[in-house]
mmCIF file of C-alpha atoms in Angstrom:
data_model
loop_
_atom_site.group_PDB
_atom_site.id
_atom_site.type_symbol
_atom_site.label_atom_id
_atom_site.label_comp_id
_atom_site.label_asym_id
_atom_site.label_seq_id
_atom_site.Cartn_x
_atom_site.Cartn_y
_atom_site.Cartn_z
ATOM 1 C CA MET K 678 4.633 -19.328 -28.200
ATOM 2 C CA LYS K 679 4.365 -21.641 -31.183
ATOM 3 C CA ILE K 680 1.006 -21.839 -32.923
ATOM 4 C CA PRO K 681 -0.716 -24.873 -31.375
ATOM 5 C CA ASP K 682 -2.718 -27.568 -33.118
ATOM 6 C CA ALA K 683 -6.213 -26.457 -34.122
ATOM 7 C CA ARG K 684 -9.163 -27.871 -32.170
ATOM 8 C CA GLY K 685 -11.857 -27.115 -34.685
ATOM 9 C CA PRO K 686 -12.849 -24.914 -37.620
ATOM 10 C CA ILE K 687 -12.568 -21.589 -35.741
ATOM 11 C CA SER K 688 -9.043 -22.057 -34.404
ATOM 12 C CA GLY K 689 -8.023 -23.709 -37.672
ATOM 13 C CA GLY K 690 -9.281 -20.732 -39.677
ATOM 14 C CA LEU K 691 -7.565 -18.278 -37.335
ATOM 15 C CA PHE K 692 -4.225 -20.070 -37.542
ATOM 16 C CA ARG K 693 -4.298 -20.185 -41.332
ATOM 17 C CA LEU K 694 -5.080 -16.474 -41.419
ATOM 18 C CA LEU K 695 -2.273 -15.573 -39.005
ATOM 19 C CA ALA K 696 0.286 -17.724 -40.788
ATOM 20 C CA ASP K 697 -0.482 -16.503 -44.303
ATOM 21 C CA GLY K 698 -0.981 -12.751 -43.961
ATOM 22 C CA THR K 699 0.052 -9.558 -42.224
ATOM 23 C CA GLY K 700 -1.924 -7.454 -39.809
ATOM 24 C CA ASP K 701 -2.422 -4.649 -42.305
ATOM 25 C CA ASP K 702 -3.045 -6.876 -45.335
ATOM 26 C CA SER K 703 -6.309 -5.784 -46.979
ATOM 27 C CA ALA K 704 -6.395 -9.088 -48.830
ATOM 28 C CA ALA K 705 -7.129 -10.797 -45.510
ATOM 29 C CA GLN K 706 -10.407 -8.941 -45.003
ATOM 30 C CA GLY K 707 -12.408 -11.443 -47.005
ATOM 31 C CA THR K 708 -10.973 -14.298 -44.958
ATOM 32 C CA LEU K 709 -11.810 -12.419 -41.782
ATOM 33 C CA ARG K 710 -15.411 -11.985 -42.895
ATOM 34 C CA ASP K 711 -15.667 -15.697 -43.606
ATOM 35 C CA LEU K 712 -14.176 -16.499 -40.213
ATOM 36 C CA THR K 713 -16.633 -14.159 -38.495
ATOM 37 C CA GLU K 714 -19.561 -15.887 -40.204
ATOM 38 C CA LEU K 715 -18.159 -19.237 -39.094
ATOM 39 C CA VAL K 716 -17.890 -18.023 -35.493
ATOM 40 C CA ASN K 717 -21.480 -16.781 -35.516
ATOM 41 C CA GLY K 718 -22.634 -20.153 -36.745
ATOM 42 C CA GLN K 719 -20.604 -22.116 -34.231
ATOM 43 C CA LEU K 720 -21.691 -19.943 -31.301
ATOM 44 C CA ALA K 721 -25.326 -20.487 -32.188
ATOM 45 C CA LEU K 722 -24.781 -24.236 -31.745
ATOM 46 C CA ALA K 723 -22.481 -24.166 -28.693
ATOM 47 C CA ASP K 724 -23.871 -25.870 -25.602
ATOM 48 C CA ASP K 725 -21.112 -24.895 -23.174
ATOM 49 C CA ILE K 726 -18.649 -22.277 -24.345
ATOM 50 C CA ILE K 727 -16.490 -22.732 -21.234
ATOM 51 C CA ASP K 728 -15.836 -26.343 -22.240
ATOM 52 C CA ASP K 729 -15.578 -25.664 -25.983
ATOM 53 C CA GLY K 730 -11.973 -26.402 -26.904
ATOM 54 C CA ASP K 731 -12.194 -24.680 -30.284
ATOM 55 C CA VAL K 732 -13.534 -21.435 -28.802
ATOM 56 C CA GLN K 733 -11.215 -21.411 -25.800
ATOM 57 C CA LEU K 734 -8.087 -22.102 -27.869
ATOM 58 C CA THR K 735 -9.076 -19.361 -30.328
ATOM 59 C CA LEU K 736 -9.559 -16.875 -27.496
ATOM 60 C CA PHE K 737 -6.313 -17.964 -25.868
ATOM 61 C CA CYS K 738 -4.324 -17.303 -29.036
ATOM 62 C CA LEU K 739 -6.094 -14.011 -29.753
ATOM 63 C CA TYR K 740 -5.176 -12.887 -26.239
ATOM 64 C CA GLU K 741 -1.615 -14.154 -26.722
ATOM 65 C CA LEU K 742 -1.149 -11.529 -29.433
ATOM 66 C CA HIS K 743 -1.253 -8.975 -26.571
ATOM 67 C CA TYR K 744 1.349 -10.851 -24.506
ATOM 68 C CA GLY K 745 4.401 -12.479 -26.075
ATOM 69 C CA GLY K 746 2.864 -13.044 -29.497
ATOM 70 C CA LEU K 747 2.837 -16.184 -31.620
ATOM 71 C CA ASP K 748 5.886 -17.580 -33.386
ATOM 72 C CA GLY K 749 6.010 -16.498 -37.030
ATOM 73 C CA VAL K 750 2.953 -14.246 -36.740
ATOM 74 C CA ASP K 751 3.247 -10.601 -37.792
ATOM 75 C CA ASP K 752 2.964 -8.326 -34.723
ATOM 76 C CA ARG K 753 0.611 -6.017 -36.607
ATOM 77 C CA TRP K 754 -2.159 -8.567 -36.119
ATOM 78 C CA GLU K 755 -2.382 -7.482 -32.471
ATOM 79 C CA TRP K 756 -4.489 -4.418 -33.292
ATOM 80 C CA ASN K 757 -6.071 -5.563 -36.537
ATOM 81 C CA PRO K 758 -9.680 -4.262 -36.331
ATOM 82 C CA GLY K 759 -11.085 -7.481 -37.773
ATOM 83 C CA LEU K 760 -9.349 -9.633 -35.179
ATOM 84 C CA ILE K 761 -10.399 -7.307 -32.356
ATOM 85 C CA ALA K 762 -13.993 -7.613 -33.555
ATOM 86 C CA LEU K 763 -13.619 -11.395 -33.728
ATOM 87 C CA ARG K 764 -12.281 -11.483 -30.182
ATOM 88 C CA GLN K 765 -15.178 -9.369 -28.933
ATOM 89 C CA LEU K 766 -17.600 -11.699 -30.686
ATOM 90 C CA LEU K 767 -16.189 -14.600 -28.669
ATOM 91 C CA GLU K 768 -15.824 -12.608 -25.445
ATOM 92 C CA GLU K 769 -19.494 -11.682 -25.162
ATOM 93 C CA PRO K 770 -20.899 -15.220 -24.704
ATOM 94 C CA PHE K 771 -17.843 -16.207 -22.663
ATOM 95 C CA GLU K 772 -18.465 -13.363 -20.228
ATOM 96 C CA LEU K 773 -22.154 -14.279 -20.010
ATOM 97 C CA ALA K 774 -21.218 -17.878 -19.213
ATOM 98 C CA LEU K 775 -18.789 -16.704 -16.525
ATOM 99 C CA ARG K 776 -21.440 -14.466 -14.976
ATOM 100 C CA SER K 777 -23.871 -17.377 -14.889
ATOM 101 C CA ALA K 778 -21.278 -19.622 -13.244
ATOM 102 C CA ALA K 779 -20.376 -16.861 -10.783
ATOM 103 C CA ARG K 780 -23.985 -16.471 -9.655
ATOM 104 C CA VAL K 781 -24.104 -20.170 -8.819
ATOM 105 C CA SER K 782 -20.759 -19.935 -7.010
ATOM 106 C CA ALA K 783 -21.991 -17.020 -4.892
ATOM 107 C CA GLY K 784 -24.721 -19.321 -3.550
ATOM 108 C CA SER K 785 -26.674 -17.840 -0.704
ATOM 109 C CA VAL K 786 -24.191 -15.040 -0.035
ATOM 110 C CA GLN K 787 -26.094 -11.761 0.003
ATOM 111 C CA PRO K 788 -23.529 -8.991 0.461
ATOM 112 C CA ALA K 789 -24.529 -5.515 1.494
ATOM 113 C CA PRO K 790 -25.185 -2.904 -1.202
ATOM 114 C CA ALA K 791 -22.066 -1.196 -2.498
ATOM 115 C CA ALA K 792 -23.151 2.197 -1.198
ATOM 116 C CA GLY K 793 -21.430 2.868 2.101
ATOM 117 C CA LEU K 794 -19.128 -0.175 2.003
ATOM 118 C CA ASP K 795 -15.691 0.599 3.365
ATOM 119 C CA SER K 796 -12.563 -1.367 2.528
ATOM 120 C CA ASP K 797 -12.805 -3.571 5.620
ATOM 121 C CA ALA K 798 -16.377 -4.549 4.755
ATOM 122 C CA VAL K 799 -15.359 -5.433 1.197
ATOM 123 C CA ALA K 800 -12.487 -7.546 2.499
ATOM 124 C CA ASP K 801 -14.786 -9.314 4.969
ATOM 125 C CA ILE K 802 -17.164 -10.256 2.155
ATOM 126 C CA LEU K 803 -14.312 -11.596 0.039
ATOM 127 C CA PHE K 804 -12.798 -13.534 2.944
ATOM 128 C CA GLY K 805 -16.238 -15.029 3.533
ATOM 129 C CA LEU K 806 -16.355 -16.222 -0.076
ATOM 130 C CA ALA K 807 -12.822 -17.587 0.165
ATOM 131 C CA GLY K 808 -13.815 -19.595 3.224
ATOM 132 C CA GLN K 809 -16.514 -21.495 1.379
ATOM 133 C CA ASP K 810 -15.864 -25.118 0.443
ATOM 134 C CA GLY K 811 -14.748 -25.064 -3.184
ATOM 135 C CA GLY K 812 -15.242 -28.777 -3.880
ATOM 136 C CA PRO K 813 -12.749 -31.666 -4.065
ATOM 137 C CA GLY K 814 -9.533 -31.057 -2.193
ATOM 138 C CA MET K 815 -6.827 -31.254 -4.837
ATOM 139 C CA SER K 816 -4.252 -29.741 -2.486
ATOM 140 C CA ARG K 817 -4.981 -32.435 0.100
ATOM 141 C CA HIS K 818 -4.718 -35.122 -2.572
ATOM 142 C CA VAL K 819 -1.394 -33.746 -3.799
ATOM 143 C CA ALA K 820 -0.083 -33.583 -0.229
ATOM 144 C CA LYS K 821 -0.987 -37.144 0.730
ATOM 145 C CA LEU K 822 -1.766 -39.346 -2.265
ATOM 146 C CA ALA K 823 -0.677 -37.991 -5.647
ATOM 147 C CA THR K 824 1.632 -40.132 -7.759
ATOM 148 C CA LEU K 825 4.630 -38.762 -9.627
ATOM 149 C CA GLY K 826 2.625 -38.846 -12.844
ATOM 150 C CA GLN K 827 -0.193 -36.880 -11.235
ATOM 151 C CA LEU K 828 2.270 -34.278 -9.951
ATOM 152 C CA ARG K 829 3.542 -33.836 -13.503
ATOM 153 C CA GLU K 830 -0.014 -33.431 -14.812
ATOM 154 C CA PHE K 831 -0.748 -30.907 -12.076
ATOM 155 C CA LEU K 832 2.222 -28.801 -13.195
ATOM 156 C CA VAL K 833 1.229 -29.059 -16.865
ATOM 157 C CA HIS K 834 -2.224 -27.631 -16.102
ATOM 158 C CA LYS K 835 -0.733 -24.812 -14.035
ATOM 159 C CA SER K 836 1.974 -23.999 -16.596
ATOM 160 C CA ILE K 837 -0.518 -22.379 -18.977
ATOM 161 C CA TYR K 838 -0.745 -19.487 -16.524
ATOM 162 C CA GLN K 839 2.119 -19.863 -14.088
ATOM 163 C CA LEU K 840 4.866 -19.446 -16.707
ATOM 164 C CA LYS K 841 3.572 -15.895 -17.281
ATOM 165 C CA GLU K 842 2.295 -15.398 -13.744
ATOM 166 C CA ALA K 843 1.192 -11.858 -12.853
ATOM 167 C CA ASP K 844 0.967 -10.594 -16.441
ATOM 168 C CA PRO K 845 -2.870 -10.643 -16.787
ATOM 169 C CA HIS K 846 -3.284 -8.709 -13.535
ATOM 170 C CA THR K 847 -0.642 -6.160 -14.525
ATOM 171 C CA TRP K 848 -2.939 -4.843 -17.262
ATOM 172 C CA ALA K 849 -4.989 -3.266 -14.464
ATOM 173 C CA ILE K 850 -2.219 -1.007 -13.124
ATOM 174 C CA PRO K 851 -2.785 1.936 -15.512
ATOM 175 C CA ARG K 852 -6.552 1.548 -15.051
ATOM 176 C CA LEU K 853 -6.500 2.143 -11.319
ATOM 177 C CA THR K 854 -5.642 5.170 -9.187
ATOM 178 C CA GLY K 855 -4.709 5.982 -5.625
ATOM 179 C CA ARG K 856 -4.809 3.317 -2.935
ATOM 180 C CA ALA K 857 -5.906 0.499 -5.242
ATOM 181 C CA LYS K 858 -3.144 1.224 -7.748
ATOM 182 C CA ALA K 859 -0.452 1.386 -5.074
ATOM 183 C CA ALA K 860 -1.665 -1.928 -3.625
ATOM 184 C CA LEU K 861 -1.557 -3.669 -6.989
ATOM 185 C CA VAL K 862 1.939 -2.371 -7.709
ATOM 186 C CA GLU K 863 3.111 -3.632 -4.301
ATOM 187 C CA ILE K 864 1.729 -7.122 -4.984
ATOM 188 C CA GLN K 865 3.057 -7.266 -8.528
ATOM 189 C CA ALA K 866 6.539 -6.170 -7.462
ATOM 190 C CA ASP K 867 6.739 -9.333 -5.358
ATOM 191 C CA GLU K 868 5.305 -11.457 -8.177
ATOM 192 C CA TYR K 869 8.101 -10.201 -10.448
ATOM 193 C CA GLY K 870 10.802 -11.032 -7.918
ATOM 194 C CA GLY K 871 11.434 -7.570 -6.515
ATOM 195 C CA GLY K 872 13.755 -6.789 -9.402
ATOM 196 C CA ARG K 873 15.571 -10.165 -9.347
ATOM 197 C CA PRO K 874 14.831 -12.199 -12.490
ATOM 198 C CA ASP K 875 15.664 -15.498 -10.778
ATOM 199 C CA ARG K 876 13.063 -14.747 -8.064
ATOM 200 C CA MET K 877 10.208 -13.995 -10.443
ATOM 201 C CA HIS K 878 7.405 -16.401 -9.638
ATOM 202 C CA SER K 879 7.276 -17.523 -13.252
ATOM 203 C CA ALA K 880 11.003 -18.343 -13.046
ATOM 204 C CA LEU K 881 10.490 -20.293 -9.826
ATOM 205 C CA PHE K 882 7.719 -22.287 -11.464
ATOM 206 C CA ALA K 883 9.913 -23.002 -14.491
ATOM 207 C CA ARG K 884 12.527 -24.407 -12.100
ATOM 208 C CA THR K 885 9.877 -26.664 -10.561
ATOM 209 C CA MET K 886 8.964 -27.977 -13.999
ATOM 210 C CA ARG K 887 12.597 -28.675 -14.864
ATOM 211 C CA GLY K 888 12.967 -30.556 -11.589
ATOM 212 C CA LEU K 889 10.312 -33.004 -12.755
ATOM 213 C CA GLY K 890 11.763 -33.331 -16.236
ATOM 214 C CA LEU K 891 9.093 -31.193 -17.902
ATOM 215 C CA ASN K 892 9.359 -28.634 -20.695
ATOM 216 C CA ASP K 893 9.545 -25.174 -19.092
ATOM 217 C CA VAL K 894 9.015 -23.174 -22.307
ATOM 218 C CA TYR K 895 5.908 -20.996 -22.092
ATOM 219 C CA GLY K 896 3.046 -22.539 -24.048
ATOM 220 C CA GLY K 897 4.839 -25.847 -24.419
ATOM 221 C CA TYR K 898 1.801 -27.770 -23.161
ATOM 222 C CA VAL K 899 -1.076 -25.804 -24.675
ATOM 223 C CA ASP K 900 -1.932 -28.787 -26.863
ATOM 224 C CA ALA K 901 -2.106 -31.048 -23.796
ATOM 225 C CA VAL K 902 -4.583 -29.188 -21.576
ATOM 226 C CA PRO K 903 -8.395 -29.356 -21.793
ATOM 227 C CA ALA K 904 -10.665 -26.424 -22.560
ATOM 228 C CA ILE K 905 -11.370 -25.691 -18.886
ATOM 229 C CA SER K 906 -7.651 -25.042 -18.237
ATOM 230 C CA LEU K 907 -7.594 -22.556 -21.110
ATOM 231 C CA ALA K 908 -10.835 -20.964 -19.886
ATOM 232 C CA ALA K 909 -9.294 -20.287 -16.458
ATOM 233 C CA VAL K 910 -6.513 -18.257 -18.097
ATOM 234 C CA ASN K 911 -8.811 -16.631 -20.670
ATOM 235 C CA MET K 912 -10.941 -15.353 -17.809
ATOM 236 C CA MET K 913 -7.939 -13.410 -16.458
ATOM 237 C CA SER K 914 -7.151 -11.928 -19.864
ATOM 238 C CA LEU K 915 -10.799 -10.963 -20.396
ATOM 239 C CA PHE K 916 -10.845 -9.112 -17.089
ATOM 240 C CA GLY K 917 -7.399 -7.568 -17.456
ATOM 241 C CA LEU K 918 -7.670 -6.370 -21.064
ATOM 242 C CA ASN K 919 -11.077 -4.706 -20.729
ATOM 243 C CA ARG K 920 -11.014 -1.510 -18.692
ATOM 244 C CA ARG K 921 -14.734 -1.788 -17.946
ATOM 245 C CA LEU K 922 -13.912 -5.011 -16.037
ATOM 246 C CA ARG K 923 -11.193 -3.505 -13.822
ATOM 247 C CA GLY K 924 -13.347 -4.341 -10.819
ATOM 248 C CA ALA K 925 -13.464 -7.980 -11.890
ATOM 249 C CA ILE K 926 -9.678 -8.275 -12.231
ATOM 250 C CA ALA K 927 -9.290 -6.739 -8.756
ATOM 251 C CA GLY K 928 -11.740 -9.251 -7.307
ATOM 252 C CA HIS K 929 -10.039 -12.049 -9.222
ATOM 253 C CA LEU K 930 -6.614 -11.258 -7.770
ATOM 254 C CA ALA K 931 -8.015 -10.742 -4.272
ATOM 255 C CA ILE K 932 -9.665 -14.156 -4.135
ATOM 256 C CA TYR K 933 -6.585 -15.748 -5.722
ATOM 257 C CA GLU K 934 -4.415 -14.419 -2.932
ATOM 258 C CA MET K 935 -6.947 -15.314 -0.248
ATOM 259 C CA THR K 936 -7.158 -18.952 -1.350
ATOM 260 C CA SER K 937 -3.465 -19.529 -2.072
ATOM 261 C CA SER K 938 -1.367 -19.790 1.078
ATOM 262 C CA ARG K 939 -2.645 -23.036 2.632
ATOM 263 C CA PRO K 940 -3.016 -24.961 -0.662
ATOM 264 C CA ASN K 941 0.540 -24.029 -1.663
ATOM 265 C CA GLN K 942 1.804 -25.328 1.664
ATOM 266 C CA LEU K 943 0.081 -28.642 0.930
ATOM 267 C CA TYR K 944 1.390 -28.714 -2.648
ATOM 268 C CA GLY K 945 4.919 -28.227 -1.387
ATOM 269 C CA ASN K 946 4.417 -31.041 1.130
ATOM 270 C CA GLY K 947 3.276 -33.333 -1.656
ATOM 271 C CA PHE K 948 6.444 -32.777 -3.652
ATOM 272 C CA ARG K 949 8.577 -33.222 -0.523
ATOM 273 C CA ARG K 950 6.721 -36.477 0.191
ATOM 274 C CA LEU K 951 8.103 -37.879 -3.069
ATOM 275 C CA GLY K 952 11.634 -36.776 -2.279
ATOM 276 C CA PHE K 953 11.921 -33.449 -4.114
ATOM 277 C CA GLY K 954 14.054 -30.718 -2.596
ATOM 278 C CA ALA K 955 14.035 -26.942 -2.333
ATOM 279 C CA ASP K 956 14.760 -26.403 -6.027
ATOM 280 C CA VAL K 957 11.337 -27.905 -6.798
ATOM 281 C CA THR K 958 9.357 -26.691 -3.776
ATOM 282 C CA ALA K 959 10.656 -23.089 -3.744
ATOM 283 C CA TYR K 960 7.746 -21.903 -5.888
ATOM 284 C CA PHE K 961 5.149 -23.246 -3.460
ATOM 285 C CA ASP K 962 7.078 -22.234 -0.354
ATOM 286 C CA GLU K 963 7.389 -18.669 -1.678
ATOM 287 C CA HIS K 964 3.617 -18.434 -2.055
ATOM 288 C CA VAL K 965 2.963 -19.657 1.482
ATOM 289 C CA GLU K 966 4.741 -16.607 2.867
ATOM 290 C CA ALA K 967 3.984 -14.027 0.182
ATOM 291 C CA ASP K 968 0.283 -14.709 -0.179
ATOM 292 C CA ALA K 969 -0.355 -14.580 3.561
ATOM 293 C CA VAL K 970 0.624 -10.912 3.243
ATOM 294 C CA HIS K 971 -0.822 -10.336 -0.206
ATOM 295 C CA GLU K 972 -4.302 -11.482 0.803
ATOM 296 C CA GLN K 973 -4.646 -8.551 3.202
ATOM 297 C CA ILE K 974 -3.299 -6.031 0.688
ATOM 298 C CA ALA K 975 -5.472 -7.418 -2.097
ATOM 299 C CA GLY K 976 -8.630 -7.622 -0.008
ATOM 300 C CA ARG K 977 -8.466 -4.338 1.861
ATOM 301 C CA ASP K 978 -6.320 -2.000 -0.225
ATOM 302 C CA LEU K 979 -6.808 -3.261 -3.785
ATOM 303 C CA ALA K 980 -10.419 -4.466 -3.876
ATOM 304 C CA GLY K 981 -11.573 -2.498 -0.833
ATOM 305 C CA GLY K 982 -9.761 0.661 -1.877
ATOM 306 C CA LEU K 983 -11.216 0.411 -5.358
ATOM 307 C CA VAL K 984 -14.778 0.089 -4.048
ATOM 308 C CA GLU K 985 -14.295 3.007 -1.684
ATOM 309 C CA ALA K 986 -13.156 5.139 -4.642
ATOM 310 C CA GLU K 987 -15.673 3.745 -7.133
ATOM 311 C CA PRO K 988 -18.634 2.149 -5.300
ATOM 312 C CA ASP K 989 -20.368 1.209 -8.562
ATOM 313 C CA LEU K 990 -17.580 -1.307 -9.233
ATOM 314 C CA PHE K 991 -18.451 -3.508 -6.250
ATOM 315 C CA PRO K 992 -20.688 -5.882 -8.270
ATOM 316 C CA ASP K 993 -17.826 -6.499 -10.690
ATOM 317 C CA VAL K 994 -15.361 -7.052 -7.834
ATOM 318 C CA LEU K 995 -17.762 -9.689 -6.539
ATOM 319 C CA PHE K 996 -18.171 -11.127 -10.042
ATOM 320 C CA GLY K 997 -14.427 -11.508 -10.480
ATOM 321 C CA ALA K 998 -14.076 -13.250 -7.132
ATOM 322 C CA THR K 999 -16.979 -15.666 -7.569
ATOM 323 C CA ALA K 1000 -15.991 -16.466 -11.154
ATOM 324 C CA VAL K 1001 -12.580 -17.626 -9.872
ATOM 325 C CA LEU K 1002 -14.222 -19.956 -7.377
ATOM 326 C CA ALA K 1003 -16.575 -21.350 -10.008
ATOM 327 C CA ILE K 1004 -13.985 -22.022 -12.705
ATOM 328 C CA ASP K 1005 -11.356 -23.334 -10.293
ATOM 329 C CA ALA K 1006 -13.913 -25.723 -8.786
ATOM 330 C CA ARG K 1007 -14.782 -26.949 -12.261
ATOM 331 C CA LEU K 1008 -11.117 -27.434 -13.186
ATOM 332 C CA THR K 1009 -10.452 -29.258 -9.915
ATOM 333 C CA ALA K 1010 -13.454 -31.512 -10.469
ATOM 334 C CA HIS K 1011 -12.168 -32.373 -13.957
ATOM 335 C CA ILE K 1012 -8.677 -33.261 -12.707
ATOM 336 C CA MET K 1013 -9.816 -35.142 -9.614
ATOM 337 C CA GLY K 1014 -12.501 -37.014 -11.547
ATOM 338 C CA ALA K 1015 -9.921 -38.266 -14.019
ATOM 339 C CA TRP K 1016 -7.471 -39.292 -11.314
ATOM 340 C CA GLU K 1017 -10.142 -41.088 -9.295
ATOM 341 C CA SER K 1018 -11.106 -43.089 -12.373
ATOM 342 C CA GLY K 1019 -7.467 -43.975 -13.068
ATOM 343 C CA THR K 1020 -7.158 -41.908 -16.256
ATOM 344 C CA SER K 1021 -5.182 -38.850 -17.306
ATOM 345 C CA SER K 1022 -6.657 -35.387 -16.806
ATOM 346 C CA LEU K 1023 -4.833 -34.148 -19.914
ATOM 347 C CA LYS K 1024 -6.103 -34.026 -23.447
ATOM 348 C CA PRO K 1025 -5.048 -37.108 -25.431
ATOM 349 C CA PRO K 1026 -2.525 -37.918 -26.639
ATOM 350 C CA VAL K 1027 -0.667 -37.207 -23.415
ATOM 351 C CA PRO K 1028 2.843 -35.839 -24.148
ATOM 352 C CA ALA K 1029 5.752 -38.192 -23.552
ATOM 353 C CA GLY K 1030 7.301 -37.763 -20.131
ATOM 354 C CA VAL K 1031 4.137 -36.540 -18.421
#
């Protein structure tokens, strides 16, 4: 991914550091100290870290060093101790904000204590959460009312994750054992196309983007999406890259699968309504079938199996699930609010062709 445009002093300082030095360059330590002081100052003034574009873009790019990297940036930066410390400095308040949002999302749900919960009970709790009303119905709007321009915006928002779909959850595989691990591998094998590159879900989504004349290069629209879109992806990386949050990434994937099948059916219908064929709708149609199966595996075998093996992780499984609902509801409200007011949901200036 190319280094995006900075959104403030933190991301600007990070990008200058990454472009000018190497990951083992001792000369960069002074710059890192200055950047850390800047972050401490900015965090002290931040009202809403989830909606802070500078913080979320910085986190996104720090996480990207663990995925495909950044164009022109020395790979040794990935494990530079100063950058890891900087990332942790940003992660702490971000996690606290997610936990606060998750508590609100959980509402009046009072699940049973983790002790004695079997996998079916865990799945029932998660299915109960998934059945709650998550706010404005974007899938219904896409199915019945969305314009071509809104469909393009919808894909741009989703591209920040969907063009590397499954990767954040894959971090959890070596951190799980037994039933939970086997369940995750089974789900991820489907996400990666069962060994067929052209059937990888990320490849299917890229085809959808091409069908609407959009750029299908990963990260091509990072500059166009608001902070909340970046926060939704950063949440996955936070959960996946921290072993202590393996329960949260399991809960995250479980609720993702449980809330996917019907909306994807509606999304596909929306694209068909405007005359698009199977080359564009294949991504959504694939998820209608796959996720109807995955939701049971993820709820009972992944999340439920994990809690049976490690009961103390149940609160984090619940955290991961409720955080998804909270952040997705906030993202949906942002997009729908813009569309209802007749404006773009993207960050200005909106890229040509969107």
